[in-house]
Amino acid sequence: MSRDNDRWLTDLREDGEAREAALSELRTALLRNLRQALSRYSVDDAFLEDAVQDTLLRILDRLGQFQGRSRFLTWATSIAIRVALGELRRGRWKDVSLEGVLATAGFVPDQIVDRESPPQAQAERRALLHTLQQLIEHELTERQKTALLAELKGMPQDEIARHLGSNRNALYKLTHDARKRLKRGLETAGYAAEDVVATLPR
Amino acid sequence: MTLSKKEIDSLLRLVGLTRESELNCEQCLALVSEFAERQLAGKSVSESLQHVEHHLSICEECREEYEALRRTLEAVEEQDG
Ligand SMILES: [Zn+2]
């Protein structure tokens, strides 16, 4: 198991025996690593083997994207983990509709003020949340609101993208733009980003 | 049901941590293996890797994947001595 990065790349790009040997070695190593990575999740061998198979196809497809800035096997493992956790999330959420998630999501600031905290702190928190609510209502598009709320409700990004007929990169841009609008809005209203973060429980 | 206190707090945190320019999940994946190796070796991270660190602070899915990678590298290192 002492292949260096160049050797992996050369052999995987070859035809014939060298490639078969490299693929077999990579499959074994990924299976071992993925089993380790997912030891906290309940998955069986068939799941792991399918995920490794998908990963191998992806890797062969993207060999040109490997920049050699880490060990090849670490890079391959990071892809295997994305594939496997993506599959697990999809399985958990496949029967959940976006409408179902959003139907239960609203934004009612009064109910989330800590009644135990001093009156001054409660008033400040209420004012902050009121501003945030106004910004969500008036500064965000429906699509941005939908994506942001669904994400807060824990829906996986791939699932939200699928429901919106989009893809994960475009979804990221959508929610990033939404966050930027909210941040600018809060700053305009006198709330500095660092101060907002500083008041939150760790 | 509305957003819970925890969800509101995570929205505020996300907004507060938002930067003008951020990596998306695909860009994060391309760099996370290097980031994990350097973190594990206790080495400093370059500017491009600081963007990875920032993405991990706001993206729960990439963070979950990074933590799994980190645990794996640690375990492999231990097994291989
Ligand atoms: Zn991400």
CSV table of N, CA, C and O in Angstrom, one decimal, chain A residues 21-67:
chain,number,residue,atom,x,y,z
A,21,ALA,N,-5.2,-3.7,-11.2
A,21,ALA,CA,-4.6,-3.8,-9.9
A,21,ALA,C,-4.8,-2.5,-9.0
A,21,ALA,O,-5.1,-2.6,-7.8
A,22,ALA,N,-4.6,-1.4,-9.6
A,22,ALA,CA,-4.8,-0.1,-8.9
A,22,ALA,C,-6.3,0.0,-8.4
A,22,ALA,O,-6.6,0.4,-7.3
A,23,LEU,N,-7.2,-0.4,-9.3
A,23,LEU,CA,-8.6,-0.3,-8.9
A,23,LEU,C,-9.0,-1.2,-7.8
A,23,LEU,O,-9.7,-0.8,-6.9
A,24,SER,N,-8.4,-2.4,-7.8
A,24,SER,CA,-8.7,-3.3,-6.8
A,24,SER,C,-8.1,-2.9,-5.5
A,24,SER,O,-8.8,-3.0,-4.4
A,25,GLU,N,-6.9,-2.3,-5.5
A,25,GLU,CA,-6.3,-1.8,-4.3
A,25,GLU,C,-7.1,-0.6,-3.8
A,25,GLU,O,-7.3,-0.5,-2.5
A,26,LEU,N,-7.5,0.3,-4.7
A,26,LEU,CA,-8.3,1.4,-4.3
A,26,LEU,C,-9.7,1.0,-3.6
A,26,LEU,O,-10.1,1.6,-2.6
A,27,ARG,N,-10.3,0.0,-4.3
A,27,ARG,CA,-11.6,-0.5,-3.7
A,27,ARG,C,-11.4,-1.0,-2.3
A,27,ARG,O,-12.2,-0.6,-1.4
A,28,THR,N,-10.4,-1.8,-2.1
A,28,THR,CA,-10.1,-2.3,-0.7
A,28,THR,C,-9.9,-1.2,0.3
A,28,THR,O,-10.4,-1.2,1.4
A,29,ALA,N,-9.0,-0.2,-0.1
A,29,ALA,CA,-8.7,0.8,0.8
A,29,ALA,C,-9.9,1.7,1.1
A,29,ALA,O,-10.1,2.1,2.3
A,30,LEU,N,-10.7,2.0,0.1
A,30,LEU,CA,-11.9,2.8,0.3
A,30,LEU,C,-12.9,2.1,1.2
A,30,LEU,O,-13.6,2.7,2.0
A,31,LEU,N,-13.0,0.8,1.0
A,31,LEU,CA,-14.0,0.1,1.8
A,31,LEU,C,-13.6,0.1,3.3
A,31,LEU,O,-14.4,0.3,4.1
A,32,ARG,N,-12.3,-0.1,3.5
A,32,ARG,CA,-11.8,0.0,4.9
A,32,ARG,C,-12.0,1.4,5.4
A,32,ARG,O,-12.5,1.6,6.6
A,33,ASN,N,-11.7,2.4,4.7
A,33,ASN,CA,-11.8,3.8,5.2
A,33,ASN,C,-13.3,4.2,5.4
A,33,ASN,O,-13.6,4.9,6.4
A,34,LEU,N,-14.1,3.8,4.5
A,34,LEU,CA,-15.5,4.1,4.6
A,34,LEU,C,-16.2,3.4,5.8
A,34,LEU,O,-17.0,4.0,6.5
A,35,ARG,N,-15.8,2.2,6.0
A,35,ARG,CA,-16.3,1.5,7.1
A,35,ARG,C,-16.0,2.2,8.4
A,35,ARG,O,-16.8,2.4,9.3
A,36,GLN,N,-14.7,2.7,8.5
A,36,GLN,CA,-14.3,3.5,9.6
A,36,GLN,C,-15.1,4.8,9.7
A,36,GLN,O,-15.6,5.2,10.8
A,37,ALA,N,-15.2,5.5,8.6
A,37,ALA,CA,-15.8,6.8,8.6
A,37,ALA,C,-17.3,6.7,9.0
A,37,ALA,O,-17.8,7.6,9.6
A,38,LEU,N,-17.9,5.6,8.7
A,38,LEU,CA,-19.4,5.5,8.9
A,38,LEU,C,-19.7,4.6,10.1
A,38,LEU,O,-20.8,4.1,10.3
A,39,SER,N,-18.6,4.4,11.0
A,39,SER,CA,-18.8,3.5,12.1
A,39,SER,C,-19.9,4.0,13.1
A,39,SER,O,-20.5,3.2,13.8
A,40,ARG,N,-20.2,5.3,13.0
A,40,ARG,CA,-21.3,5.8,13.9
A,40,ARG,C,-22.7,5.7,13.3
A,40,ARG,O,-23.6,6.1,13.9
A,41,TYR,N,-22.7,5.3,12.1
A,41,TYR,CA,-24.0,5.2,11.4
A,41,TYR,C,-24.4,3.8,11.2
A,41,TYR,O,-23.5,2.9,11.1
A,42,SER,N,-25.7,3.5,11.1
A,42,SER,CA,-26.0,2.1,11.0
A,42,SER,C,-26.1,1.8,9.5
A,42,SER,O,-27.1,2.1,8.8
A,43,VAL,N,-25.1,1.2,8.9
A,43,VAL,CA,-25.1,0.8,7.5
A,43,VAL,C,-24.5,-0.6,7.4
A,43,VAL,O,-23.7,-1.1,8.2
A,44,ASP,N,-25.0,-1.3,6.4
A,44,ASP,CA,-24.5,-2.7,6.2
A,44,ASP,C,-23.4,-2.8,5.1
A,44,ASP,O,-23.1,-1.8,4.4
A,45,ASP,N,-22.9,-4.0,4.9
A,45,ASP,CA,-21.8,-4.1,3.9
A,45,ASP,C,-22.3,-3.8,2.5
A,45,ASP,O,-21.5,-3.2,1.7
A,46,ALA,N,-23.5,-4.2,2.2
A,46,ALA,CA,-24.0,-3.9,0.9
A,46,ALA,C,-24.0,-2.4,0.6
A,46,ALA,O,-23.7,-2.0,-0.5
A,47,PHE,N,-24.4,-1.7,1.6
A,47,PHE,CA,-24.5,-0.2,1.4
A,47,PHE,C,-23.1,0.3,1.2
A,47,PHE,O,-22.8,1.1,0.3
A,48,LEU,N,-22.1,-0.1,2.0
A,48,LEU,CA,-20.7,0.3,1.8
A,48,LEU,C,-20.2,0.0,0.4
A,48,LEU,O,-19.5,0.8,-0.2
A,49,GLU,N,-20.5,-1.3,0.0
A,49,GLU,CA,-19.9,-1.7,-1.3
A,49,GLU,C,-20.5,-0.9,-2.4
A,49,GLU,O,-19.8,-0.5,-3.4
A,50,ASP,N,-21.8,-0.6,-2.3
A,50,ASP,CA,-22.5,0.2,-3.4
A,50,ASP,C,-21.8,1.6,-3.4
A,50,ASP,O,-21.6,2.2,-4.5
A,51,ALA,N,-21.6,2.2,-2.2
A,51,ALA,CA,-21.1,3.5,-2.1
A,51,ALA,C,-19.7,3.6,-2.7
A,51,ALA,O,-19.3,4.5,-3.4
A,52,VAL,N,-18.9,2.5,-2.4
A,52,VAL,CA,-17.5,2.5,-3.0
A,52,VAL,C,-17.6,2.3,-4.5
A,52,VAL,O,-16.8,3.0,-5.2
A,53,GLN,N,-18.5,1.5,-5.0
A,53,GLN,CA,-18.6,1.4,-6.4
A,53,GLN,C,-18.9,2.7,-7.1
A,53,GLN,O,-18.3,3.1,-8.1
A,54,ASP,N,-19.9,3.5,-6.5
A,54,ASP,CA,-20.2,4.8,-7.0
A,54,ASP,C,-19.0,5.7,-7.0
A,54,ASP,O,-18.8,6.5,-7.9
A,55,THR,N,-18.3,5.6,-5.9
A,55,THR,CA,-17.1,6.5,-5.7
A,55,THR,C,-16.1,6.2,-6.7
A,55,THR,O,-15.5,7.2,-7.3
A,56,LEU,N,-15.8,4.9,-7.0
A,56,LEU,CA,-14.8,4.6,-8.0
A,56,LEU,C,-15.2,5.2,-9.4
A,56,LEU,O,-14.3,5.8,-10.1
A,57,LEU,N,-16.4,5.2,-9.7
A,57,LEU,CA,-16.8,5.7,-11.0
A,57,LEU,C,-16.6,7.3,-11.0
A,57,LEU,O,-16.1,7.8,-12.0
A,58,ARG,N,-17.0,7.9,-9.9
A,58,ARG,CA,-16.8,9.3,-9.8
A,58,ARG,C,-15.3,9.7,-9.9
A,58,ARG,O,-14.9,10.7,-10.5
A,59,ILE,N,-14.5,8.9,-9.2
A,59,ILE,CA,-13.0,9.2,-9.2
A,59,ILE,C,-12.4,9.1,-10.6
A,59,ILE,O,-11.7,10.0,-11.0
A,60,LEU,N,-12.8,8.0,-11.3
A,60,LEU,CA,-12.3,7.8,-12.6
A,60,LEU,C,-12.7,9.0,-13.5
A,60,LEU,O,-11.9,9.4,-14.4
A,61,ASP,N,-13.9,9.5,-13.3
A,61,ASP,CA,-14.4,10.6,-14.0
A,61,ASP,C,-13.7,11.9,-13.7
A,61,ASP,O,-13.7,12.8,-14.6
A,62,ARG,N,-13.1,12.0,-12.5
A,62,ARG,CA,-12.6,13.3,-12.1
A,62,ARG,C,-11.1,13.3,-11.8
A,62,ARG,O,-10.6,14.1,-11.1
A,63,LEU,N,-10.4,12.3,-12.3
A,63,LEU,CA,-9.0,12.2,-12.0
A,63,LEU,C,-8.2,13.5,-12.3
A,63,LEU,O,-7.3,13.9,-11.6
A,64,GLY,N,-8.7,14.2,-13.4
A,64,GLY,CA,-8.0,15.4,-13.8
A,64,GLY,C,-8.2,16.5,-12.7
A,64,GLY,O,-7.5,17.5,-12.7
A,65,GLN,N,-9.2,16.3,-11.8
A,65,GLN,CA,-9.4,17.4,-10.8
A,65,GLN,C,-8.5,17.2,-9.6
A,65,GLN,O,-8.5,18.1,-8.8
A,66,PHE,N,-7.9,16.1,-9.5
A,66,PHE,CA,-7.0,15.9,-8.3
A,66,PHE,C,-5.7,16.7,-8.5
A,66,PHE,O,-5.0,16.5,-9.5
A,67,GLN,N,-5.5,17.6,-7.6
A,67,GLN,CA,-4.4,18.5,-7.7
A,67,GLN,C,-3.1,18.1,-7.0
A,67,GLN,O,-2.1,18.8,-7.0
